[in-house]
PDB file of C-alpha atoms and ligand atoms in Angstrom:
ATOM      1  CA  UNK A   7     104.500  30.541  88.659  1.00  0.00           C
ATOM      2  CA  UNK A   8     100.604  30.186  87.322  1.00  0.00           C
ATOM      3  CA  UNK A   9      98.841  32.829  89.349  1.00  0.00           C
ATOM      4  CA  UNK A  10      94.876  31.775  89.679  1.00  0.00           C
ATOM      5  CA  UNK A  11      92.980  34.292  87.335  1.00  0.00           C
ATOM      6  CA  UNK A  12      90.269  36.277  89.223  1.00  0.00           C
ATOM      7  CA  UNK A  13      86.891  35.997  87.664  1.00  0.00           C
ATOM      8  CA  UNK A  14      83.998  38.513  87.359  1.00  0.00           C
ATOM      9  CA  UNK A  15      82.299  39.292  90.318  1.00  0.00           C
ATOM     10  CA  UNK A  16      85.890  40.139  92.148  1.00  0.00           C
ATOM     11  CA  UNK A  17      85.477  43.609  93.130  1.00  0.00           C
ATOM     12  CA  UNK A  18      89.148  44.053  92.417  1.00  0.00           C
ATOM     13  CA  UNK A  19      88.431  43.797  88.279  1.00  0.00           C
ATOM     14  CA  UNK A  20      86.791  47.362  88.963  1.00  0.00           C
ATOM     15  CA  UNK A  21      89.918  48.433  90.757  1.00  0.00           C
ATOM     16  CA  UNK A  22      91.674  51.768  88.978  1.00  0.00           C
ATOM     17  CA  UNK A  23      95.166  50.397  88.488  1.00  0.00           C
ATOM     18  CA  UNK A  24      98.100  52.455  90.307  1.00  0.00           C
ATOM     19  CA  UNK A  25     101.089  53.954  88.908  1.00  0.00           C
ATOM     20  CA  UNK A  26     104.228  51.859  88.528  1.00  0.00           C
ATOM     21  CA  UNK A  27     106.486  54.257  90.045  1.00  0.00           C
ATOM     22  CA  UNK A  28     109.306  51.775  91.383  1.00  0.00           C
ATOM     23  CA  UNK A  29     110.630  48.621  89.387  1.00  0.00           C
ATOM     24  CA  UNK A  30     111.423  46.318  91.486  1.00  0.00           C
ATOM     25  CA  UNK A  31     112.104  42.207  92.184  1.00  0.00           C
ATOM     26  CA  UNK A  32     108.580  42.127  93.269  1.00  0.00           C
ATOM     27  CA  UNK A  33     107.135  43.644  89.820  1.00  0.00           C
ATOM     28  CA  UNK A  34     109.173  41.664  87.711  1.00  0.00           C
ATOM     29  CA  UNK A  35     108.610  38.563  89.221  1.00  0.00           C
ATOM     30  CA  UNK A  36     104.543  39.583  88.771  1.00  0.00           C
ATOM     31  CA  UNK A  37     105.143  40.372  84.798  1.00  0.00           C
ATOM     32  CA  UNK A  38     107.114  36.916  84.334  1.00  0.00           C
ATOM     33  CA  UNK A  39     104.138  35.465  86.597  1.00  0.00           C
ATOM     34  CA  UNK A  40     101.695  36.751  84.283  1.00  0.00           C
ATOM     35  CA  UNK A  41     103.471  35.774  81.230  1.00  0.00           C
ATOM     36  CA  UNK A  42     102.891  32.692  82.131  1.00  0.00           C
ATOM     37  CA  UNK A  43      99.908  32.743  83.425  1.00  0.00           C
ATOM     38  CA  UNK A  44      98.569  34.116  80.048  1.00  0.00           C
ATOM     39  CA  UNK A  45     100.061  31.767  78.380  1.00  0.00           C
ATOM     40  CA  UNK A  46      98.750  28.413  80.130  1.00  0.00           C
ATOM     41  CA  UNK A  47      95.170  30.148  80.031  1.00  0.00           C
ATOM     42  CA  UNK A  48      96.101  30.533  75.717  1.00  0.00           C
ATOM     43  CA  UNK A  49      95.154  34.329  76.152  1.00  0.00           C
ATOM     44  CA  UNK A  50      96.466  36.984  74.115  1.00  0.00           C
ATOM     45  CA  UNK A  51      96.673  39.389  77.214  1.00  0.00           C
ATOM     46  CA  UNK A  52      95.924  40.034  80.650  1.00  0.00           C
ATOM     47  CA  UNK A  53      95.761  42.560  83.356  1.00  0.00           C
ATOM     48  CA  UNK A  54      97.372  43.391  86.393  1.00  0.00           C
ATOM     49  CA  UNK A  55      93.517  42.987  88.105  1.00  0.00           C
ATOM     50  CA  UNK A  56      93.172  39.596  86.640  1.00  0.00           C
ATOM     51  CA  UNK A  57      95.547  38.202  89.141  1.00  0.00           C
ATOM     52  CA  UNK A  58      94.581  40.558  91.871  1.00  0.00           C
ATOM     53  CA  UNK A  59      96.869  43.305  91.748  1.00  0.00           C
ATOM     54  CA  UNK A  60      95.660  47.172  90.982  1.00  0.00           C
ATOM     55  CA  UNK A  61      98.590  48.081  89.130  1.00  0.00           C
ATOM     56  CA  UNK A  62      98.958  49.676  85.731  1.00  0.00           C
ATOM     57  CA  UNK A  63     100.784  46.689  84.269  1.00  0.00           C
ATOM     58  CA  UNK A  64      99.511  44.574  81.127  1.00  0.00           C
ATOM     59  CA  UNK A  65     101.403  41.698  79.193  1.00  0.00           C
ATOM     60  CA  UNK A  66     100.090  40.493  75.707  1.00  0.00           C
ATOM     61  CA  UNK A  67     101.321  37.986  73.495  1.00  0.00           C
ATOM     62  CA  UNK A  68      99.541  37.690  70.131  1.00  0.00           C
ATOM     63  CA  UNK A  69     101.917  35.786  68.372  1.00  0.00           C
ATOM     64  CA  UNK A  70     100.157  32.494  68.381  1.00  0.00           C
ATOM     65  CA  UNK A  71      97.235  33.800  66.633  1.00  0.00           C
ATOM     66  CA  UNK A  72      97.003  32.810  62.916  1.00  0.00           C
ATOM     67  CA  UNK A  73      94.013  34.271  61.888  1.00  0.00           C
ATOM     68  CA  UNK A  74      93.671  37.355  62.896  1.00  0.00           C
ATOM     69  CA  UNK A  75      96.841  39.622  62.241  1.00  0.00           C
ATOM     70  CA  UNK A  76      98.327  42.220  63.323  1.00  0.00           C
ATOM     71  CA  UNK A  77     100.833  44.965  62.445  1.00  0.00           C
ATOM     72  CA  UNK A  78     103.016  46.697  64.257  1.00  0.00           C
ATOM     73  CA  UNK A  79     105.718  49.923  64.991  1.00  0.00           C
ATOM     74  CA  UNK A  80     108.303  49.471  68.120  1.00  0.00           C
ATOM     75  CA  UNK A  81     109.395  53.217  68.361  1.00  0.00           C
ATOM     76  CA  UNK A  82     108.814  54.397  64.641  1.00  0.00           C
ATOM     77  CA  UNK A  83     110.159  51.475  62.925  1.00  0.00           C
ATOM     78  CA  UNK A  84     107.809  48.446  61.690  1.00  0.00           C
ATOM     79  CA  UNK A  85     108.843  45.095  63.628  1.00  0.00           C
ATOM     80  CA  UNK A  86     107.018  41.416  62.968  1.00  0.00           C
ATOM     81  CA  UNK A  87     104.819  41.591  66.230  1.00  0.00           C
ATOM     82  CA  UNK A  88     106.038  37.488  66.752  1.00  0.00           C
ATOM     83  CA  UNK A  89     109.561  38.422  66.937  1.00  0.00           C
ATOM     84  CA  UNK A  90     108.116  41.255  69.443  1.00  0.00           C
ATOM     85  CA  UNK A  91     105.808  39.321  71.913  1.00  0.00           C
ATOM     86  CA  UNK A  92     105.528  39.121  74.681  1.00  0.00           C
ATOM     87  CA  UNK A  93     105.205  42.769  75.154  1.00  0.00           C
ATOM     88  CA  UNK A  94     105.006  43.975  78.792  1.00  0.00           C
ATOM     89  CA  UNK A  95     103.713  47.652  79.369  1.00  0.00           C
ATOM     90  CA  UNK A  96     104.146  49.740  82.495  1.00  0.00           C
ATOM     91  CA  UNK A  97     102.013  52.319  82.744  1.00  0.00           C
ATOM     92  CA  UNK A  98     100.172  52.657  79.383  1.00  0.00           C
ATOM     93  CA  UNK A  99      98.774  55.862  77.824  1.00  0.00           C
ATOM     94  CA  UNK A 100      96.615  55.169  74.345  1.00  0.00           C
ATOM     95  CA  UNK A 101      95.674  57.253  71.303  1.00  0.00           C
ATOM     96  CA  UNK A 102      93.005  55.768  69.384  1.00  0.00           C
ATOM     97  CA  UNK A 103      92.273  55.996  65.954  1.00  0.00           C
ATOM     98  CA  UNK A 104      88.840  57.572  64.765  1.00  0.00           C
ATOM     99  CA  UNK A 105      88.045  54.571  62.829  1.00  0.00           C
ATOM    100  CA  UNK A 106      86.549  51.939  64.423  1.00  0.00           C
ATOM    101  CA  UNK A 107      85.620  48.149  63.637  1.00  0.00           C
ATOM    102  CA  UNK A 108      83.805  45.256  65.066  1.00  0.00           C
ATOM    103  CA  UNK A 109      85.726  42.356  66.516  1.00  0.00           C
ATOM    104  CA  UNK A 110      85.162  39.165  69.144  1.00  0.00           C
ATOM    105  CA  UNK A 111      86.323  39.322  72.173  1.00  0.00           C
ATOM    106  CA  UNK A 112      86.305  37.197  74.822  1.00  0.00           C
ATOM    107  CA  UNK A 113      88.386  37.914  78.337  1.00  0.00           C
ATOM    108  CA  UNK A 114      89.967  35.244  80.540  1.00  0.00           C
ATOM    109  CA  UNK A 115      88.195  37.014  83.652  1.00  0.00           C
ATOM    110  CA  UNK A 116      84.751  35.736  81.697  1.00  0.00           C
ATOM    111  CA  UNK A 117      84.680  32.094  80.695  1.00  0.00           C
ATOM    112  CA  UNK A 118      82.555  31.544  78.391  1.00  0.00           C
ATOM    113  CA  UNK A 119      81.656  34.869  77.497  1.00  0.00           C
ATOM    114  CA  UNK A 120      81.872  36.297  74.058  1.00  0.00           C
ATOM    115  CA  UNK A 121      80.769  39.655  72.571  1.00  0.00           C
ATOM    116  CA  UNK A 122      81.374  41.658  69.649  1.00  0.00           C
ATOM    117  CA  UNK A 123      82.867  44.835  70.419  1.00  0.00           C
ATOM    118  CA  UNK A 124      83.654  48.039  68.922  1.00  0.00           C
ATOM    119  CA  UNK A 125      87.364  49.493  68.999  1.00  0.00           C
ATOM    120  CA  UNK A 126      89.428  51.664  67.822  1.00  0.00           C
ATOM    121  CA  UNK A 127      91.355  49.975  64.511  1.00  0.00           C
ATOM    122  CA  UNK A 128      94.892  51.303  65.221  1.00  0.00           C
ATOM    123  CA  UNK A 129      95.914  52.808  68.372  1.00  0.00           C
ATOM    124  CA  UNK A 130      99.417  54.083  69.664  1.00  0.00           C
ATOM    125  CA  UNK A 131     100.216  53.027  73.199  1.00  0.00           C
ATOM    126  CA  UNK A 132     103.658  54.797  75.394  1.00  0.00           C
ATOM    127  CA  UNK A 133     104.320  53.031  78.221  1.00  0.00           C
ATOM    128  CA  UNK A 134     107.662  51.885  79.843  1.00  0.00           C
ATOM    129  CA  UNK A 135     109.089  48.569  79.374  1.00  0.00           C
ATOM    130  CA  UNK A 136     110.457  46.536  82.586  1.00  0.00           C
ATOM    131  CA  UNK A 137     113.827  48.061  81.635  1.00  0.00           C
ATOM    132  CA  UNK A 138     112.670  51.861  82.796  1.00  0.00           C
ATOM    133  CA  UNK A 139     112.400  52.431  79.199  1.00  0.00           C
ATOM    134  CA  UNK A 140     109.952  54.386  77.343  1.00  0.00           C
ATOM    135  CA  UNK A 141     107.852  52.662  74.216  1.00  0.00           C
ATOM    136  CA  UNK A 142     105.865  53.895  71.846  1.00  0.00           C
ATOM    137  CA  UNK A 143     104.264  50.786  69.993  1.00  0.00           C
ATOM    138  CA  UNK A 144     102.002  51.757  66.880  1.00  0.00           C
ATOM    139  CA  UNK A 145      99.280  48.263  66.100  1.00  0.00           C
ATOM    140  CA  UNK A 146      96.589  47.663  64.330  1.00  0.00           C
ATOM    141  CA  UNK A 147      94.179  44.429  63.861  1.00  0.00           C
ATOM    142  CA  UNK A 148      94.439  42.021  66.992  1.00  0.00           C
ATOM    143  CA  UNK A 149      97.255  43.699  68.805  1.00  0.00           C
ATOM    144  CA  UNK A 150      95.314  47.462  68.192  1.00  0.00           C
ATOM    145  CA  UNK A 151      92.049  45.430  69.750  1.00  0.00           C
ATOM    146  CA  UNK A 152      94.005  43.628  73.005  1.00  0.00           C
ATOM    147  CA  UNK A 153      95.923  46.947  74.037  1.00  0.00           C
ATOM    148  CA  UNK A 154      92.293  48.769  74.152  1.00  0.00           C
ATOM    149  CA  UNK A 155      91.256  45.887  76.227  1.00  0.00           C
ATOM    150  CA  UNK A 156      93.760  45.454  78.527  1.00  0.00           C
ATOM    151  CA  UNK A 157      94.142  49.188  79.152  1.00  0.00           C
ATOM    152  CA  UNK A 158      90.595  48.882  79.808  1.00  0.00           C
ATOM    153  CA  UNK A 159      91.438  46.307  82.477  1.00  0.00           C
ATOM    154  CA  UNK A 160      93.311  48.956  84.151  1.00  0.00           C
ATOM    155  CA  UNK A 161      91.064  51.456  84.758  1.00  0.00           C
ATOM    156  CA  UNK A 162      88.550  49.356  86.128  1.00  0.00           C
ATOM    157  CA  UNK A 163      86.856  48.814  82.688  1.00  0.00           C
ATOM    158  CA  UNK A 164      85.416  45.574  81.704  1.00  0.00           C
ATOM    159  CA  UNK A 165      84.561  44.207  77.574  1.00  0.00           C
ATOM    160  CA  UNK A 166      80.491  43.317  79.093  1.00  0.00           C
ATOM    161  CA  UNK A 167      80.808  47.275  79.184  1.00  0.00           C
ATOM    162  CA  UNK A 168      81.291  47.778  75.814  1.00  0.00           C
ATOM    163  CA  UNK A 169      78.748  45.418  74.899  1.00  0.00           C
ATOM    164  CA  UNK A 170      75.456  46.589  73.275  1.00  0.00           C
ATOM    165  CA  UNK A 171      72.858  46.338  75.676  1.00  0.00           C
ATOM    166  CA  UNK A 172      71.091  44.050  73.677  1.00  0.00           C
ATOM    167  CA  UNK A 173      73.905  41.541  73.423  1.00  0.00           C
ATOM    168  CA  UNK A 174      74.136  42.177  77.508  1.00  0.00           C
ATOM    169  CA  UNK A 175      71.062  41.628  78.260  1.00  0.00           C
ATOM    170  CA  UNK A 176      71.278  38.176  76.115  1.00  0.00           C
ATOM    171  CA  UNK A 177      74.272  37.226  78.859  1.00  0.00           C
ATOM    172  CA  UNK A 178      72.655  38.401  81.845  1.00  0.00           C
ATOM    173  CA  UNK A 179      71.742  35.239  83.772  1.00  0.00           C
ATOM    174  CA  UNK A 180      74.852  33.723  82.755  1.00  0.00           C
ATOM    175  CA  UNK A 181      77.048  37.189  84.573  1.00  0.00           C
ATOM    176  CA  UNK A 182      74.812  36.935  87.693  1.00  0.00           C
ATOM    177  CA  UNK A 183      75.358  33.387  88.129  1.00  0.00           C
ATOM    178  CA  UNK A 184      78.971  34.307  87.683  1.00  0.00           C
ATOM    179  CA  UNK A 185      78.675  36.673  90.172  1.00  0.00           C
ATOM    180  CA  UNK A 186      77.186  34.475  92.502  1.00  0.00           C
ATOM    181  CA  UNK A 187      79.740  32.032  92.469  1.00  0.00           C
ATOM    182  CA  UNK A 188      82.855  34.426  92.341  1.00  0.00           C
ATOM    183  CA  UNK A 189      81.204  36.002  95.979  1.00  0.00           C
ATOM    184  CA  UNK A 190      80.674  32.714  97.260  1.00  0.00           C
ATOM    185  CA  UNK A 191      84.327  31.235  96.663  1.00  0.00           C
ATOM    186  CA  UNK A 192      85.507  34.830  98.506  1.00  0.00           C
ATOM    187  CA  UNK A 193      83.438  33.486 100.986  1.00  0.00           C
ATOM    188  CA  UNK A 194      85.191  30.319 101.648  1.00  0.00           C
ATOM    189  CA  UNK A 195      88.476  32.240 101.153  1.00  0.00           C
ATOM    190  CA  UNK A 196      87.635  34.300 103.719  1.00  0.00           C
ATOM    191  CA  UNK A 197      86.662  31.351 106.179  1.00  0.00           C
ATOM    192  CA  UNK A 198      89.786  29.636 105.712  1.00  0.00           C
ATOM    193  CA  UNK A 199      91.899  32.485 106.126  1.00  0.00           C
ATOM    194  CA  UNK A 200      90.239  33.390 109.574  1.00  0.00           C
ATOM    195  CA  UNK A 201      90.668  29.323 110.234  1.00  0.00           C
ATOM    196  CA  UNK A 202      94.056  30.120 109.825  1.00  0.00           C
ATOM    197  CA  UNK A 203      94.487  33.530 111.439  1.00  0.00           C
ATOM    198  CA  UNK A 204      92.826  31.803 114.635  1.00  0.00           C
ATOM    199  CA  UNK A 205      95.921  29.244 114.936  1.00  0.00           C
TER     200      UNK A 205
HETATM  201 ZN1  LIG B  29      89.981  40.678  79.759  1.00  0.00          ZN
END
């Protein structure tokens, strides 16, 4: 099932994700949701926030990018990341490379948005998979760059963060008027639901 993606201005995008300790029906059912919600939006990840869960829980798929590759190692051993995607993570932990480069990004919470971003080029991430198992998965170009941002995602860290402030600043009327909107479609939400509460 498509789950509607929350945009910015949703308080819960700032939300600290919590610990998977238990996998359940309920989670799996959210990391298929997701899957596919990601994939009807043609993203190459998203976050546990985006469809309005605090949970430390990313899926990313970059297999359908051409031109911008990536490498990477599934527990010490180099894999083709298509064969590997999606990849779901539970509970990610990163090391980041020292190195750093300067990519586009744009987020799925942010239509419209783009910035150019600075990130770590190779990072190693350990999380579990939906099987209770633990992963260590070494990347590098796109894949390095989407884990950084959707760990990001669940600590409450958005890519207009990592922006330069000049390249902010060059978006700000376009974020508050996101803003705005976001806070005013909570505030139908919120009507509708007491319509319904009232019955
Ligand atoms: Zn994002």
């Amino acid at each position: 099932m498509r789950l509607p993606v929350r945009q910015y201005g949703d308080p819960i995008l700032r939300a600290k994700g919590k610990r998977i300790e238990k996998l359940d029906d309920r989670i799996r059912e959210l990391a298929q949701n997701m899957i596919e919600t990601m994939h009807a939006a043609n993203g190459v990840g998203l976050a546990a926030q985006q469809i309005g869960e605090p949970l430390q829980l990313t899926v990313l798929d970059v297999s359908q990018v051409e031109d911008r590759p990536s490498t990477m190692r599934l527990n010490g051993k180099d894999v083709d990341p298509k064969t590997a995607m999606p990849l779901i993570l539970l509970n990610p932990q990163l090391t980041l490379s020292r190195e750093t480069s300067i990519g586009t990004e744009g987020c799925l919470s942010f239509p419209e948005i783009t910035g150019e971003i600075e990130r770590s080029e190779s990072v190693m991430a350990r999380g579990e998979t939906l099987e209770g198992e633990l992963i260590e998965v070494e990347a590098t170009g796109l894949l390095a760059r989407a884990l950084q941002h959707e760990v990001d995602h669940l600590n409450g860290i958005l890519f207009i963060d990592r922006m330069s402030s000049a390249a902010k600043a060059s978006w700000a009327s376009r974020l508050k008027r996101m803003q705005k909107e976001t806070q005013r479609s909570h505030g139908r939400d919120a009507r509708s639901l007491a319509g319904q509460s009232a019955l």
